[in-house]
Amino acid sequence: MGDKKQDRTAIEKAAQTVAENDYPHFKAAVEYARQYTTLGPNALGLVSSAELLREYAPARDSQVRNLGDGLKKLEEAIKGLSTVAYRMAVTEVANTIDLTKVPKLTISKPSKVHVDKSPSAPGVHLVAASLQLTASWSAATFLKCYFSRVMLFGSMATVTVSLGMWATVQPDDDEIGTVMSGWLRVAGQLDQVGSLGRMDSKDNASLPRSVWDDDARDAFDRWASNFQIEVAQAADEARGATRALDDALSAIQEIQKAMVGFDSVTAGFLLALFLIGMVPVFRAQAAVAQQLIALSNSLATYFSVGTIVGQAATYGYKMRQLSGAGAFHKLRIDNDPDQSYGTDEVNDTFADLDIDWLRS
């Protein structure tokens, strides 16, 4: 093996590089996912959110667990490399990398400004979408409340029903914007995780084969390559969460805009009928017409609310599709001559490192 002490130093340095470069970003991704991707019970309104969270909440929890599992595997890899380095020179004290002392990234609540500046293309649209949801909802609410001012005749039940149904889909654009930004932050942090996958690259070999080269190293390299692929997949899934929400919000925007347009027409007709009703001979007919028009608005509101709920459910379904198994693979390197290294994706673990050949 050559100069074991020199080889040990090279492996320790490679482990330290992963600890200082990859670990902080991966940990930040986990924290952003844990703290800022939870949608509350009223994010898209009381009714819509109930349908949304049916799928979104377990999908989001699965993603968070997967990321937490990946962070644990990364910690095991760093400790495993330290163990390899220690066994290169067993007469010396084992080197330990204290992950609590590696650089820490500041985790703060994502803001709309940060989303807007994100290099991810959906970010700008997501901000506009979340703001327009509240604007459209508010405009429709104002118009529905305005109906009561011009319907001085007959029952106000139809107006009350229309307004009540619309109130069930009141969005919280601040919460939506934070969650979208949170997923983009997760993706952005995972994009910075790459040192482990470049250990044996020709251009920047932080752990060249000359310092550790055997069948156990082959298993480690395969695992490191797979781990890097899994990190990239996790980043894509985080971006997929924002893209899916972008699609849902765009559809909801169109529904809300259509409702605002219908409300505007309704308000115009009701105002005209109010003026006509001031003429005694047309008062009864105007009152009946007002009720019919208000009823049509209630039916349109019911249809709009139902469609919005459907869009929320569709987003939840897309989130479930993104949250597949997703667990990061483990690796065992025990140097058993009959052992096929790194092939059991469920039970192999790099933490159970036992490399007897280093003792000879």
Short mmCIF file of C-alpha atoms in Angstrom, two decimals:
data_model
loop_
_atom_site.label_atom_id
_atom_site.label_comp_id
_atom_site.label_asym_id
_atom_site.label_seq_id
_atom_site.Cartn_x
_atom_site.Cartn_y
_atom_site.Cartn_z
CA MET A 1 0.00 0.00 0.00
CA GLY A 2 2.98 2.34 0.14
CA ASP A 3 3.28 5.01 2.80
CA LYS A 4 0.29 4.25 5.01
CA LYS A 5 0.70 7.40 7.05
CA GLN A 6 0.63 9.51 3.91
CA ASP A 7 -2.36 7.56 2.61
CA ARG A 8 -4.14 8.08 5.89
CA THR A 9 -3.60 11.83 5.67
CA ALA A 10 -5.04 11.89 2.14
CA ILE A 11 -8.17 9.98 3.20
CA GLU A 12 -8.64 12.17 6.27
CA LYS A 13 -8.38 15.24 4.07
CA ALA A 14 -10.96 13.82 1.66
CA ALA A 15 -13.33 13.11 4.56
CA GLN A 16 -12.79 16.64 5.91
CA THR A 17 -13.59 18.07 2.46
CA VAL A 18 -16.92 16.25 2.41
CA ALA A 19 -17.60 17.33 5.99
CA GLU A 20 -16.93 20.99 5.26
CA ASN A 21 -18.40 21.24 1.74
CA ASP A 22 -21.22 18.73 1.40
CA TYR A 23 -22.47 18.26 4.95
CA PRO A 24 -23.47 21.89 5.71
CA HIS A 25 -25.48 22.18 2.47
CA PHE A 26 -27.18 18.84 2.93
CA LYS A 27 -28.04 19.69 6.53
CA ALA A 28 -29.40 23.08 5.41
CA ALA A 29 -31.57 21.35 2.80
CA VAL A 30 -33.00 19.10 5.52
CA GLU A 31 -33.70 22.07 7.79
CA TYR A 32 -35.42 24.06 5.05
CA ALA A 33 -37.57 21.04 4.24
CA ARG A 34 -38.45 20.50 7.89
CA GLN A 35 -39.16 24.11 8.80
CA TYR A 36 -40.57 25.78 5.69
CA THR A 37 -42.46 23.28 3.54
CA THR A 38 -45.47 22.64 5.78
CA LEU A 39 -48.75 23.88 4.35
CA GLY A 40 -51.19 24.91 7.05
CA PRO A 41 -54.89 23.96 7.24
CA ASN A 42 -55.95 27.12 5.44
CA ALA A 43 -53.21 27.72 2.83
CA LEU A 44 -55.65 27.52 -0.08
CA GLY A 45 -58.79 28.05 1.96
CA LEU A 46 -60.61 25.80 4.38
CA VAL A 47 -62.17 23.43 1.83
CA SER A 48 -59.33 23.37 -0.71
CA SER A 49 -56.65 22.83 1.89
CA ALA A 50 -58.45 19.86 3.40
CA GLU A 51 -58.32 18.13 0.03
CA LEU A 52 -54.77 19.31 -0.67
CA LEU A 53 -53.33 18.15 2.64
CA ARG A 54 -54.82 14.70 2.23
CA GLU A 55 -52.04 13.98 -0.26
CA TYR A 56 -49.52 16.77 0.33
CA ALA A 57 -48.89 16.22 4.04
CA PRO A 58 -47.81 12.55 3.83
CA ALA A 59 -45.86 13.24 0.64
CA ARG A 60 -44.02 16.13 2.26
CA ASP A 61 -43.33 14.04 5.37
CA SER A 62 -41.91 11.28 3.18
CA GLN A 63 -39.59 13.75 1.46
CA VAL A 64 -38.38 15.11 4.79
CA ARG A 65 -37.70 11.59 6.08
CA ASN A 66 -35.83 10.70 2.89
CA LEU A 67 -33.64 13.78 3.19
CA GLY A 68 -33.00 13.05 6.86
CA ASP A 69 -32.02 9.52 5.90
CA GLY A 70 -29.63 10.88 3.27
CA LEU A 71 -28.01 13.17 5.82
CA LYS A 72 -27.50 10.21 8.14
CA LYS A 73 -25.89 8.22 5.32
CA LEU A 74 -23.58 11.14 4.58
CA GLU A 75 -22.56 11.28 8.24
CA GLU A 76 -21.85 7.54 8.13
CA ALA A 77 -19.73 7.98 5.01
CA ILE A 78 -17.64 10.70 6.67
CA LYS A 79 -17.16 8.57 9.77
CA GLY A 80 -16.42 5.54 7.59
CA LEU A 81 -13.69 7.37 5.71
CA SER A 82 -12.21 8.41 9.03
CA THR A 83 -12.19 4.76 10.08
CA VAL A 84 -10.44 3.75 6.86
CA ALA A 85 -7.84 6.46 7.47
CA TYR A 86 -7.33 5.33 11.08
CA ARG A 87 -6.78 1.72 10.04
CA MET A 88 -4.12 2.86 7.61
CA ALA A 89 -1.97 3.44 10.71
CA VAL A 90 -3.58 1.60 13.61
CA THR A 91 -0.83 2.50 16.04
CA GLU A 92 -1.92 6.15 15.99
CA VAL A 93 -4.93 7.73 17.59
CA ALA A 94 -7.98 7.63 15.35
CA ASN A 95 -8.85 10.90 13.68
CA THR A 96 -12.34 12.08 14.42
CA ILE A 97 -14.21 14.72 12.48
CA ASP A 98 -16.57 16.64 14.73
CA LEU A 99 -19.55 17.48 12.54
CA THR A 100 -20.82 19.91 15.16
CA LYS A 101 -17.80 22.11 14.43
CA VAL A 102 -17.98 22.23 10.65
CA PRO A 103 -19.22 25.49 9.09
CA LYS A 104 -22.94 26.06 9.55
CA LEU A 105 -25.21 27.82 7.10
CA THR A 106 -27.75 30.28 8.44
CA ILE A 107 -31.29 28.94 8.14
CA SER A 108 -33.84 31.74 7.91
CA LYS A 109 -37.42 31.96 6.77
CA PRO A 110 -37.46 32.21 2.97
CA SER A 111 -39.05 35.38 1.63
CA LYS A 112 -40.72 36.22 -1.65
CA VAL A 113 -37.69 38.31 -2.55
CA HIS A 114 -35.47 35.27 -2.28
CA VAL A 115 -37.80 33.23 -4.45
CA ASP A 116 -37.83 36.00 -7.05
CA LYS A 117 -34.03 35.97 -7.22
CA SER A 118 -33.81 32.20 -7.38
CA PRO A 119 -32.07 30.81 -10.47
CA SER A 120 -34.87 28.27 -10.77
CA ALA A 121 -37.20 29.39 -13.54
CA PRO A 122 -40.55 28.77 -11.79
CA GLY A 123 -39.65 31.13 -8.93
CA VAL A 124 -40.71 34.41 -10.51
CA HIS A 125 -44.02 33.02 -11.68
CA LEU A 126 -44.70 31.42 -8.31
CA VAL A 127 -44.45 34.76 -6.54
CA ALA A 128 -46.82 36.41 -9.00
CA ALA A 129 -49.21 33.48 -8.79
CA SER A 130 -49.44 33.52 -5.01
CA LEU A 131 -50.03 37.28 -4.94
CA GLN A 132 -52.64 37.19 -7.68
CA LEU A 133 -54.56 34.49 -5.86
CA THR A 134 -55.23 36.82 -2.97
CA ALA A 135 -55.91 39.76 -5.30
CA SER A 136 -58.46 37.83 -7.35
CA TRP A 137 -60.10 36.37 -4.29
CA SER A 138 -60.37 39.84 -2.70
CA ALA A 139 -61.88 41.33 -5.85
CA ALA A 140 -64.53 38.63 -6.00
CA THR A 141 -65.25 39.04 -2.30
CA PHE A 142 -65.75 42.78 -2.72
CA LEU A 143 -68.14 42.27 -5.64
CA LYS A 144 -70.13 39.62 -3.80
CA CYS A 145 -70.48 41.94 -0.80
CA TYR A 146 -71.55 44.71 -3.18
CA PHE A 147 -74.52 42.59 -4.28
CA SER A 148 -76.23 43.23 -0.96
CA ARG A 149 -76.23 46.98 -1.55
CA VAL A 150 -78.29 46.71 -4.70
CA MET A 151 -80.58 43.83 -3.69
CA LEU A 152 -83.05 45.71 -1.56
CA PHE A 153 -85.93 43.44 -2.43
CA GLY A 154 -86.56 39.85 -1.42
CA SER A 155 -84.30 37.37 0.34
CA MET A 156 -80.55 37.83 0.56
CA ALA A 157 -79.98 34.10 0.94
CA THR A 158 -78.47 33.63 -2.52
CA VAL A 159 -75.91 36.38 -1.94
CA THR A 160 -75.03 34.97 1.47
CA VAL A 161 -74.55 31.48 0.03
CA SER A 162 -72.34 32.78 -2.77
CA LEU A 163 -70.17 34.78 -0.38
CA GLY A 164 -70.01 31.92 2.12
CA MET A 165 -68.84 29.43 -0.49
CA TRP A 166 -66.21 31.85 -1.77
CA ALA A 167 -64.90 32.35 1.76
CA THR A 168 -63.98 28.66 1.92
CA VAL A 169 -61.26 29.10 -0.72
CA GLN A 170 -59.55 32.15 0.76
CA PRO A 171 -55.80 31.69 0.08
CA ASP A 172 -52.88 32.65 2.29
CA ASP A 173 -50.36 33.98 -0.23
CA ASP A 174 -47.68 34.51 2.41
CA GLU A 175 -47.80 30.89 3.48
CA ILE A 176 -47.92 29.62 -0.09
CA GLY A 177 -44.97 31.82 -1.05
CA THR A 178 -42.94 30.59 1.92
CA VAL A 179 -43.55 26.94 1.07
CA MET A 180 -42.65 27.44 -2.59
CA SER A 181 -39.51 29.27 -1.57
CA GLY A 182 -38.73 26.55 0.96
CA TRP A 183 -38.74 23.83 -1.70
CA LEU A 184 -36.56 25.96 -3.96
CA ARG A 185 -34.11 26.46 -1.09
CA VAL A 186 -34.00 22.69 -0.55
CA ALA A 187 -33.16 22.17 -4.22
CA GLY A 188 -30.58 24.95 -4.19
CA GLN A 189 -28.76 23.52 -1.17
CA LEU A 190 -28.73 20.00 -2.59
CA ASP A 191 -27.26 21.36 -5.82
CA GLN A 192 -24.20 22.35 -3.74
CA VAL A 193 -23.59 18.77 -2.58
CA GLY A 194 -20.97 17.29 -4.91
CA SER A 195 -17.64 16.64 -3.21
CA LEU A 196 -18.40 13.00 -2.47
CA GLY A 197 -19.16 12.27 -6.10
CA ARG A 198 -15.95 13.92 -7.31
CA MET A 199 -13.53 12.01 -5.09
CA ASP A 200 -12.15 9.93 -7.93
CA SER A 201 -12.70 12.35 -10.79
CA LYS A 202 -9.76 12.77 -13.15
CA ASP A 203 -9.78 16.56 -12.94
CA ASN A 204 -10.11 16.91 -9.17
CA ALA A 205 -9.34 13.64 -7.38
CA SER A 206 -9.61 14.37 -3.67
CA LEU A 207 -9.32 10.65 -2.96
CA PRO A 208 -7.18 9.11 -5.74
CA ARG A 209 -7.02 5.35 -6.17
CA SER A 210 -3.34 5.43 -5.26
CA VAL A 211 -4.18 5.93 -1.56
CA TRP A 212 -7.00 3.38 -1.35
CA ASP A 213 -7.36 0.80 -4.08
CA ASP A 214 -9.02 -2.58 -3.56
CA ASP A 215 -12.40 -4.29 -3.89
CA ALA A 216 -13.72 -2.35 -0.86
CA ARG A 217 -12.80 0.90 -2.61
CA ASP A 218 -14.74 -0.29 -5.66
CA ALA A 219 -17.81 -0.73 -3.48
CA PHE A 220 -17.34 2.69 -1.93
CA ASP A 221 -17.00 4.36 -5.32
CA ARG A 222 -20.19 2.70 -6.56
CA TRP A 223 -21.99 3.83 -3.45
CA ALA A 224 -20.65 7.39 -3.74
CA SER A 225 -21.80 7.55 -7.37
CA ASN A 226 -25.26 6.27 -6.45
CA PHE A 227 -25.45 8.68 -3.52
CA GLN A 228 -24.70 11.60 -5.83
CA ILE A 229 -27.45 10.46 -8.19
CA GLU A 230 -29.87 10.24 -5.26
CA VAL A 231 -28.97 13.77 -4.18
CA ALA A 232 -29.67 15.03 -7.70
CA GLN A 233 -32.98 13.17 -7.73
CA ALA A 234 -33.93 14.70 -4.38
CA ALA A 235 -33.16 18.17 -5.75
CA ASP A 236 -35.28 17.46 -8.84
CA GLU A 237 -38.15 16.30 -6.63
CA ALA A 238 -37.93 19.51 -4.60
CA ARG A 239 -38.11 21.54 -7.80
CA GLY A 240 -40.92 19.26 -8.93
CA ALA A 241 -42.87 20.27 -5.84
CA THR A 242 -42.70 23.92 -6.90
CA ARG A 243 -43.51 23.13 -10.54
CA ALA A 244 -46.55 21.10 -9.52
CA LEU A 245 -47.75 23.91 -7.26
CA ASP A 246 -47.05 26.40 -10.04
CA ASP A 247 -49.37 24.43 -12.34
CA ALA A 248 -52.06 24.25 -9.66
CA LEU A 249 -51.84 27.96 -8.86
CA SER A 250 -51.98 28.90 -12.54
CA ALA A 251 -55.17 26.90 -12.95
CA ILE A 252 -56.67 28.38 -9.78
CA GLN A 253 -55.77 31.87 -11.01
CA GLU A 254 -57.75 31.35 -14.20
CA ILE A 255 -60.72 30.09 -12.21
CA GLN A 256 -60.59 33.10 -9.90
CA LYS A 257 -60.25 35.53 -12.79
CA ALA A 258 -63.30 33.98 -14.44
CA MET A 259 -65.21 34.34 -11.17
CA VAL A 260 -64.22 37.99 -10.88
CA GLY A 261 -65.45 38.56 -14.43
CA PHE A 262 -68.75 36.84 -13.73
CA ASP A 263 -69.12 38.78 -10.47
CA SER A 264 -68.52 42.04 -12.34
CA VAL A 265 -71.25 41.21 -14.85
CA THR A 266 -73.54 40.14 -12.01
CA ALA A 267 -72.93 43.40 -10.13
CA GLY A 268 -73.66 45.37 -13.30
CA PHE A 269 -76.97 43.61 -13.90
CA LEU A 270 -78.00 43.93 -10.26
CA LEU A 271 -77.25 47.64 -10.30
CA ALA A 272 -79.29 48.06 -13.48
CA LEU A 273 -82.17 46.13 -11.93
CA PHE A 274 -81.91 48.24 -8.79
CA LEU A 275 -82.37 51.36 -10.87
CA ILE A 276 -85.23 49.78 -12.82
CA GLY A 277 -86.84 48.71 -9.56
CA MET A 278 -87.10 52.33 -8.53
CA VAL A 279 -89.92 52.58 -11.03
CA PRO A 280 -92.96 51.18 -9.18
CA VAL A 281 -94.42 49.37 -12.18
CA PHE A 282 -91.21 47.34 -12.66
CA ARG A 283 -90.40 46.78 -8.99
CA ALA A 284 -91.72 43.21 -8.71
CA GLN A 285 -90.18 42.05 -11.98
CA ALA A 286 -86.84 43.61 -11.04
CA ALA A 287 -86.87 41.83 -7.69
CA VAL A 288 -87.48 38.43 -9.34
CA ALA A 289 -84.75 39.10 -11.90
CA GLN A 290 -82.34 40.05 -9.12
CA GLN A 291 -82.94 36.76 -7.36
CA LEU A 292 -82.44 34.76 -10.56
CA ILE A 293 -79.19 36.53 -11.35
CA ALA A 294 -77.92 36.16 -7.79
CA LEU A 295 -78.84 32.47 -7.92
CA SER A 296 -76.86 32.03 -11.14
CA ASN A 297 -73.90 33.65 -9.40
CA SER A 298 -74.22 31.23 -6.51
CA LEU A 299 -74.20 28.30 -8.92
CA ALA A 300 -71.15 29.72 -10.70
CA THR A 301 -69.43 30.18 -7.34
CA TYR A 302 -70.22 26.59 -6.41
CA PHE A 303 -68.73 25.39 -9.69
CA SER A 304 -65.62 27.57 -9.23
CA VAL A 305 -65.05 26.44 -5.65
CA GLY A 306 -65.43 22.80 -6.69
CA THR A 307 -62.92 23.25 -9.49
CA ILE A 308 -60.44 24.97 -7.18
CA VAL A 309 -60.74 22.07 -4.74
CA GLY A 310 -60.08 19.72 -7.65
CA GLN A 311 -56.92 21.61 -8.57
CA ALA A 312 -55.71 21.41 -4.97
CA ALA A 313 -56.33 17.67 -5.01
CA THR A 314 -54.42 17.36 -8.29
CA TYR A 315 -51.40 19.09 -6.76
CA GLY A 316 -51.55 16.76 -3.77
CA TYR A 317 -51.63 13.79 -6.14
CA LYS A 318 -48.57 15.09 -8.03
CA MET A 319 -46.74 15.50 -4.73
CA ARG A 320 -47.51 11.89 -3.85
CA GLN A 321 -46.04 10.79 -7.17
CA LEU A 322 -42.85 12.72 -6.40
CA SER A 323 -42.42 11.17 -2.97
CA GLY A 324 -41.63 7.60 -4.01
CA ALA A 325 -39.47 5.31 -1.89
CA GLY A 326 -36.59 7.76 -2.11
CA ALA A 327 -34.49 6.26 0.70
CA PHE A 328 -30.76 6.76 0.30
CA HIS A 329 -28.80 3.54 -0.13
CA LYS A 330 -26.54 2.09 2.52
CA LEU A 331 -23.20 0.31 2.09
CA ARG A 332 -21.26 -2.40 3.92
CA ILE A 333 -17.54 -2.93 3.41
CA ASP A 334 -16.36 -5.86 5.55
CA ASN A 335 -13.62 -7.45 3.36
CA ASP A 336 -15.15 -10.92 3.58
CA PRO A 337 -13.70 -12.82 0.57
CA ASP A 338 -17.17 -14.22 -0.15
CA GLN A 339 -18.92 -10.87 0.26
CA SER A 340 -20.19 -9.01 -2.79
CA TYR A 341 -19.65 -5.42 -1.74
CA GLY A 342 -22.31 -2.74 -1.90
CA THR A 343 -24.96 -4.76 -3.71
CA ASP A 344 -27.64 -4.95 -1.00
CA GLU A 345 -29.36 -1.57 -1.19
CA VAL A 346 -31.40 -2.20 1.95
CA ASN A 347 -29.07 -3.86 4.46
CA ASP A 348 -25.54 -2.83 3.43
CA THR A 349 -24.14 -0.13 5.66
CA PHE A 350 -20.89 1.78 5.43
CA ALA A 351 -20.96 2.23 9.21
CA ASP A 352 -20.10 -1.46 9.72
CA LEU A 353 -16.63 -0.97 8.29
CA ASP A 354 -14.16 -3.81 8.90
CA ILE A 355 -11.11 -3.82 6.64
CA ASP A 356 -8.78 -6.49 7.99
CA TRP A 357 -6.38 -6.27 5.07
CA LEU A 358 -5.12 -2.94 6.40
CA ARG A 359 -3.65 -4.64 9.46
CA SER A 360 -1.11 -6.69 7.46
#
